[in-house]
Short mmCIF file of C-alpha atoms and ligand atoms in Angstrom, two decimals:
data_model
loop_
_atom_site.label_atom_id
_atom_site.label_comp_id
_atom_site.label_asym_id
_atom_site.label_seq_id
_atom_site.Cartn_x
_atom_site.Cartn_y
_atom_site.Cartn_z
CA MET A 1 -60.43 97.56 13.07
CA LYS A 2 -61.57 100.20 15.57
CA ARG A 3 -62.57 103.56 14.23
CA VAL A 4 -61.76 106.84 15.91
CA LEU A 5 -63.08 110.24 15.09
CA THR A 6 -60.67 113.11 16.03
CA ILE A 7 -61.96 116.69 16.04
CA GLN A 8 -59.31 119.44 16.11
CA ASP A 9 -57.72 122.13 13.87
CA ILE A 10 -55.46 121.60 10.97
CA SER A 11 -52.29 123.50 11.54
CA CYS A 12 -50.88 123.08 8.04
CA LEU A 13 -47.27 123.57 9.27
CA GLY A 14 -46.46 122.96 12.90
CA LYS A 15 -46.73 119.28 13.79
CA CYS A 16 -49.71 119.44 16.19
CA SER A 17 -53.33 118.49 16.38
CA ILE A 18 -54.50 116.72 13.27
CA THR A 19 -51.16 116.47 11.53
CA VAL A 20 -50.09 114.43 14.69
CA ALA A 21 -53.26 112.56 15.50
CA LEU A 22 -53.96 111.23 11.92
CA PRO A 23 -50.54 109.66 11.29
CA VAL A 24 -50.05 108.38 14.92
CA ILE A 25 -53.48 106.77 15.41
CA SER A 26 -53.52 105.36 11.95
CA ALA A 27 -50.00 103.95 12.28
CA MET A 28 -51.27 102.21 15.59
CA GLY A 29 -53.65 100.24 13.45
CA VAL A 30 -56.89 102.20 14.02
CA GLU A 31 -58.97 103.88 11.34
CA THR A 32 -58.81 107.68 12.00
CA VAL A 33 -61.59 109.90 10.76
CA ILE A 34 -60.99 113.63 11.01
CA LEU A 35 -63.18 116.58 11.54
CA PRO A 36 -61.22 119.80 11.11
CA THR A 37 -62.39 122.77 13.20
CA ALA A 38 -60.24 125.39 11.47
CA VAL A 39 -57.43 125.56 9.03
CA LEU A 40 -54.38 127.57 10.15
CA SER A 41 -51.17 128.27 8.16
CA THR A 42 -49.17 127.21 11.28
CA HIS A 43 -49.91 126.74 14.97
CA THR A 44 -50.40 129.78 17.06
CA MET A 45 -46.85 129.97 18.35
CA PHE A 46 -45.74 131.34 14.93
CA GLU A 47 -46.30 135.06 14.35
CA GLY A 48 -48.81 136.11 11.79
CA PHE A 49 -50.70 132.86 11.33
CA THR A 50 -53.76 132.77 9.24
CA VAL A 51 -57.06 131.07 10.34
CA LYS A 52 -60.13 130.01 8.45
CA ASP A 53 -62.85 128.96 10.89
CA LEU A 54 -64.79 125.82 9.71
CA SER A 55 -67.60 125.82 12.34
CA ASP A 56 -70.23 126.10 9.47
CA GLN A 57 -68.90 122.70 8.06
CA ILE A 58 -69.26 120.74 11.36
CA ASP A 59 -73.03 120.15 11.31
CA PRO A 60 -73.32 119.35 7.52
CA ILE A 61 -70.53 116.82 7.71
CA LYS A 62 -72.10 115.34 10.95
CA GLU A 63 -75.50 115.16 9.25
CA HIS A 64 -73.96 113.36 6.27
CA TRP A 65 -72.29 110.76 8.51
CA LEU A 66 -75.53 110.26 10.50
CA LYS A 67 -77.34 109.54 7.23
CA GLU A 68 -74.55 107.10 6.32
CA LYS A 69 -75.01 105.41 9.84
CA VAL A 70 -71.36 105.73 10.46
CA GLU A 71 -70.19 104.56 13.96
CA PHE A 72 -67.23 105.43 16.03
CA ASP A 73 -65.48 103.49 18.78
CA ALA A 74 -63.94 106.69 20.15
CA ILE A 75 -64.30 110.42 19.72
CA TYR A 76 -61.25 112.37 20.54
CA THR A 77 -61.43 116.19 20.76
CA GLY A 78 -58.41 118.45 20.98
CA TYR A 79 -57.82 122.12 20.06
CA LEU A 80 -61.21 123.61 19.14
CA GLY A 81 -61.48 127.18 18.01
CA THR A 82 -64.54 128.79 19.42
CA ILE A 83 -67.25 128.53 22.13
CA GLU A 84 -69.83 127.73 19.36
CA GLN A 85 -67.70 124.65 18.47
CA ILE A 86 -67.70 123.40 22.11
CA ASP A 87 -71.34 123.55 21.97
CA GLN A 88 -71.33 121.70 18.67
CA MET A 89 -69.16 118.98 20.29
CA ARG A 90 -71.69 118.44 23.14
CA LYS A 91 -74.32 117.72 20.57
CA LEU A 92 -72.05 115.62 18.35
CA PHE A 93 -71.20 113.42 21.44
CA LYS A 94 -74.93 112.85 21.96
CA ASP A 95 -75.57 112.11 18.15
CA PHE A 96 -72.81 109.42 17.99
CA LYS A 97 -72.38 108.03 21.56
CA ASN A 98 -73.54 104.56 22.33
CA ASP A 99 -72.65 102.40 25.36
CA ASP A 100 -69.18 101.50 24.14
CA THR A 101 -68.08 104.86 22.65
CA LEU A 102 -65.08 106.34 24.45
CA ILE A 103 -65.24 110.05 24.69
CA PHE A 104 -61.72 111.47 25.22
CA VAL A 105 -61.50 115.22 25.78
CA ASP A 106 -58.08 117.05 25.62
CA PRO A 107 -59.13 120.57 26.64
CA VAL A 108 -56.26 122.20 24.79
CA MET A 109 -56.11 125.87 25.62
CA ALA A 110 -53.03 126.69 27.77
CA ASP A 111 -49.69 125.89 28.88
CA ASN A 112 -46.93 127.16 31.28
CA GLY A 113 -49.50 129.16 33.25
CA LYS A 114 -50.79 131.07 30.23
CA LEU A 115 -53.74 130.70 27.85
CA TYR A 116 -52.99 130.24 24.10
CA PRO A 117 -53.43 133.57 22.20
CA ALA A 118 -56.89 132.84 20.77
CA PHE A 119 -58.64 132.08 24.17
CA ASP A 120 -60.19 133.79 27.12
CA MET A 121 -62.01 132.87 30.40
CA GLU A 122 -65.34 132.37 28.56
CA TYR A 123 -63.71 129.69 26.41
CA VAL A 124 -62.17 128.11 29.60
CA LYS A 125 -65.64 127.86 31.23
CA GLU A 126 -67.12 126.10 28.17
CA ASN A 127 -64.28 123.65 27.99
CA ALA A 128 -64.78 122.89 31.72
CA LYS A 129 -68.50 122.12 30.98
CA LEU A 130 -67.45 119.86 28.01
CA CYS A 131 -65.39 117.83 30.40
CA ALA A 132 -68.74 116.51 32.07
CA ASP A 133 -69.47 114.64 28.83
CA ALA A 134 -66.13 112.82 28.76
CA ASP A 135 -64.98 109.48 29.85
CA ILE A 136 -61.44 110.65 30.07
CA ILE A 137 -59.96 114.13 30.26
CA VAL A 138 -56.37 114.96 30.01
CA PRO A 139 -55.58 118.64 30.75
CA ASN A 140 -52.04 119.79 31.71
CA ILE A 141 -51.66 121.54 35.06
CA THR A 142 -52.23 125.02 33.52
CA GLU A 143 -55.48 123.95 31.82
CA ALA A 144 -56.63 122.26 35.04
CA CYS A 145 -55.93 125.35 37.08
CA PHE A 146 -57.89 127.54 34.71
CA MET A 147 -60.81 125.25 34.61
CA THR A 148 -61.04 124.66 38.40
CA ASP A 149 -60.03 128.22 39.53
CA MET A 150 -56.98 126.99 41.37
CA GLU A 151 -53.68 128.90 41.58
CA TYR A 152 -51.04 127.86 38.98
CA LYS A 153 -47.76 126.75 40.72
CA GLU A 154 -44.48 125.94 39.08
CA SER A 155 -43.36 123.97 42.10
CA TYR A 156 -45.90 121.88 44.14
CA ASP A 157 -46.31 118.70 46.08
CA GLU A 158 -48.49 115.65 45.75
CA ALA A 159 -51.27 117.24 47.93
CA TYR A 160 -51.56 120.02 45.39
CA VAL A 161 -51.95 117.57 42.54
CA LYS A 162 -54.57 115.58 44.49
CA GLU A 163 -56.58 118.77 45.19
CA LEU A 164 -56.37 119.61 41.50
CA LEU A 165 -57.58 116.07 40.57
CA ALA A 166 -60.51 116.37 43.16
CA ARG A 167 -61.58 119.63 41.62
CA LEU A 168 -61.22 118.17 38.11
CA ASP A 169 -63.27 115.15 39.20
CA LYS A 170 -66.10 117.52 40.12
CA LEU A 171 -66.29 118.70 36.49
CA GLY A 172 -67.91 115.30 35.90
CA ALA A 173 -65.54 113.17 33.64
CA LYS A 174 -65.18 109.43 34.63
CA VAL A 175 -61.50 109.58 34.59
CA SER A 176 -59.33 112.72 35.01
CA VAL A 177 -55.66 112.62 34.17
CA LEU A 178 -53.24 115.54 34.81
CA THR A 179 -50.33 115.63 32.41
CA GLY A 180 -46.99 117.28 32.96
CA VAL A 181 -47.01 116.29 36.63
CA SER A 182 -43.60 116.27 38.34
CA LEU A 183 -43.76 114.61 41.81
CA SER A 184 -40.02 114.61 42.41
CA GLU A 185 -36.87 116.33 41.16
CA GLY A 186 -35.88 115.23 37.61
CA LYS A 187 -39.19 113.32 36.97
CA THR A 188 -42.37 114.15 35.03
CA GLY A 189 -45.44 112.20 34.00
CA VAL A 190 -49.06 111.84 34.72
CA MET A 191 -51.45 111.39 37.72
CA GLY A 192 -54.92 110.24 37.17
CA TYR A 193 -58.12 109.53 39.28
CA ASP A 194 -60.92 107.25 38.45
CA SER A 195 -64.24 108.49 39.93
CA GLN A 196 -65.73 105.13 39.80
CA THR A 197 -63.07 103.09 41.58
CA LYS A 198 -61.73 106.04 43.56
CA ASP A 199 -58.25 104.79 42.51
CA TYR A 200 -55.28 107.09 41.72
CA PHE A 201 -52.71 106.16 39.06
CA VAL A 202 -49.26 107.74 39.05
CA TYR A 203 -46.68 107.22 36.34
CA GLN A 204 -43.33 109.13 36.24
CA ASN A 205 -40.47 108.92 33.80
CA ASP A 206 -37.24 110.97 33.64
CA ARG A 207 -37.74 114.57 32.87
CA VAL A 208 -36.23 115.75 29.64
CA ASP A 209 -35.36 119.52 29.84
CA ALA A 210 -36.95 120.76 26.77
CA SER A 211 -40.49 121.85 25.84
CA TYR A 212 -42.01 121.56 22.30
CA HIS A 213 -45.42 122.27 20.89
CA GLY A 214 -47.58 119.36 19.85
CA THR A 215 -46.21 116.95 22.67
CA GLY A 216 -49.60 117.04 24.28
CA ASP A 217 -51.26 116.05 21.02
CA LEU A 218 -48.77 113.32 20.67
CA PHE A 219 -49.48 112.09 24.22
CA SER A 220 -53.31 112.17 23.65
CA SER A 221 -53.07 110.47 20.25
CA THR A 222 -50.91 107.69 21.60
CA CYS A 223 -53.33 107.12 24.54
CA VAL A 224 -56.37 106.94 22.32
CA GLY A 225 -54.57 104.65 19.87
CA ALA A 226 -53.38 102.27 22.64
CA MET A 227 -56.90 102.12 24.23
CA MET A 228 -58.33 101.24 20.83
CA ARG A 229 -55.70 98.51 20.71
CA GLY A 230 -57.09 97.02 23.92
CA LYS A 231 -54.86 98.69 26.54
CA THR A 232 -56.48 99.88 29.81
CA TRP A 233 -56.39 103.66 30.32
CA GLN A 234 -53.58 103.18 32.78
CA GLU A 235 -51.50 101.08 30.42
CA ALA A 236 -52.28 103.56 27.62
CA MET A 237 -51.07 106.52 29.77
CA GLN A 238 -47.87 104.76 30.58
CA ILE A 239 -47.24 103.89 26.92
CA ALA A 240 -48.03 107.49 25.91
CA ALA A 241 -45.89 109.05 28.59
CA ASP A 242 -42.84 106.83 27.64
CA HIS A 243 -43.49 107.48 23.94
CA THR A 244 -43.73 111.28 24.23
CA ALA A 245 -40.54 111.39 26.48
CA HIS A 246 -38.60 109.11 24.08
CA THR A 247 -39.75 111.27 21.07
CA ILE A 248 -38.52 114.42 22.70
CA GLU A 249 -35.12 112.80 23.54
CA ILE A 250 -34.78 111.77 19.85
CA THR A 251 -35.82 115.31 18.75
CA LEU A 252 -33.17 116.88 20.96
CA LYS A 253 -30.59 114.80 19.10
CA ASN A 254 -31.55 116.31 15.72
CA PRO A 255 -28.70 118.55 14.68
CA ALA A 256 -31.16 120.77 12.80
CA LYS A 257 -32.71 121.70 16.27
CA PRO A 258 -36.34 121.77 15.31
CA TRP A 259 -38.25 124.33 17.49
CA TYR A 260 -41.96 124.04 16.58
CA GLY A 261 -42.65 120.35 16.95
CA VAL A 262 -41.19 116.96 17.69
CA ASP A 263 -39.75 114.37 15.32
CA PHE A 264 -42.55 111.98 15.94
CA GLU A 265 -41.97 110.64 12.41
CA ALA A 266 -38.79 109.06 13.65
CA THR A 267 -40.19 106.99 16.57
CA PHE A 268 -43.01 104.89 14.92
CA PRO A 269 -41.01 101.66 15.19
CA GLU A 270 -40.58 102.07 19.01
CA LEU A 271 -44.32 102.91 19.34
CA LEU A 272 -45.45 99.91 17.54
CA GLU A 273 -43.10 97.73 19.66
CA LYS A 274 -44.75 99.15 22.82
CA LEU A 275 -48.20 97.91 21.49
CA LYS A 276 -47.00 94.24 21.35
O1 PXL B 1 -50.65 121.51 20.25
C1 PXL B 1 -51.67 122.34 20.57
C2 PXL B 1 -52.12 123.29 19.59
C3 PXL B 1 -53.01 122.87 18.61
N1 PXL B 1 -53.53 123.68 17.66
C4 PXL B 1 -53.06 124.97 17.58
C5 PXL B 1 -52.11 125.43 18.49
C6 PXL B 1 -51.66 124.58 19.47
C7 PXL B 1 -50.75 125.06 20.42
O2 PXL B 1 -50.14 126.04 20.45
O3 PXL B 1 -51.65 126.68 18.46
C8 PXL B 1 -53.56 125.81 16.51
#
C-alpha cells in the first residue's frame, strides 16, 4: 500500500484541508499520514475562528519520523499558515524526497480574485518559491495570478490561460495545472502543462453554478489518491475534476443547503468506482 504524507491545517469544523484529505485518500486505499500545521475552530470563511499555530511541532515530529526511517510515496501540501512553515516544507521535502517521491503542492491561499484573510504578498512570494520544489502544482487562477504577477480576469480566453501556464512553468515545477479553468460557456475544469514533454492537457466538464469551500482540497486529495493508485497525472486530474463536479451536484440536492463545505461523505462509492 502506498503511503502519503499530507501537510495542512486542521479546521475542526468546515470540511476542508485535513478533514477532507485524510478520509478521501484513505478511502482510496492509500495510507495517509498527517502533519497538521495549525488547529482552527473552523475554516477562515467563518467569523471569529480561533487559531493555534503548530509550527513548533513540525520539526520534532519530522525528526522522530526520520529516526524511525519512515518513507513516503508522496508528500502533499495544502493550506499552510505562515512563511516560516513554507520554509519548513522546503527542508522537509529535502529530508524525505527520494527518486520516486511525488511532491504535490497545492498553494492554497486565495480564490475569486482575493487572498484568504490570513495572507499577504510576502506569503504569496514564498509559496511561489515552494512551487520550484514540486513535481505538480495545482493553483486556481487567482493563486496563479498572484504568484506570477498577472492580472486576474473573470472572463478570459485560451491564450490567457496559456500565458498563465507559461508563467507558472517558470516557477519551476515539473507539471503545472490550473484549476477552475473555463474555456467555453457552461464548462469548467483544468488545464495543465508538462515542462518535460511540453504537452498541454485540457479537461472540461459541465459547470455547476455553485461555489463551496473545500472543493479545491477534494480535487487535490482525489488527484493524489488516484496517482498513488497508478493513474497518470492526466487521468488523475480527469477523475478528480469529475468527482469534484459530481460531489457539488449532490451537495446542491441536499435540502439542508450546506454552505461551508460539500457532502463528500456521500460520494465515496462513485469515487471508488472511478478507480477501477
Ligand atoms: O479549503 C481551503 C482552506 C483550508 N484551510 C483553511 C481555510 C481554507 C479556505 O478558506 O480557511 C483554514
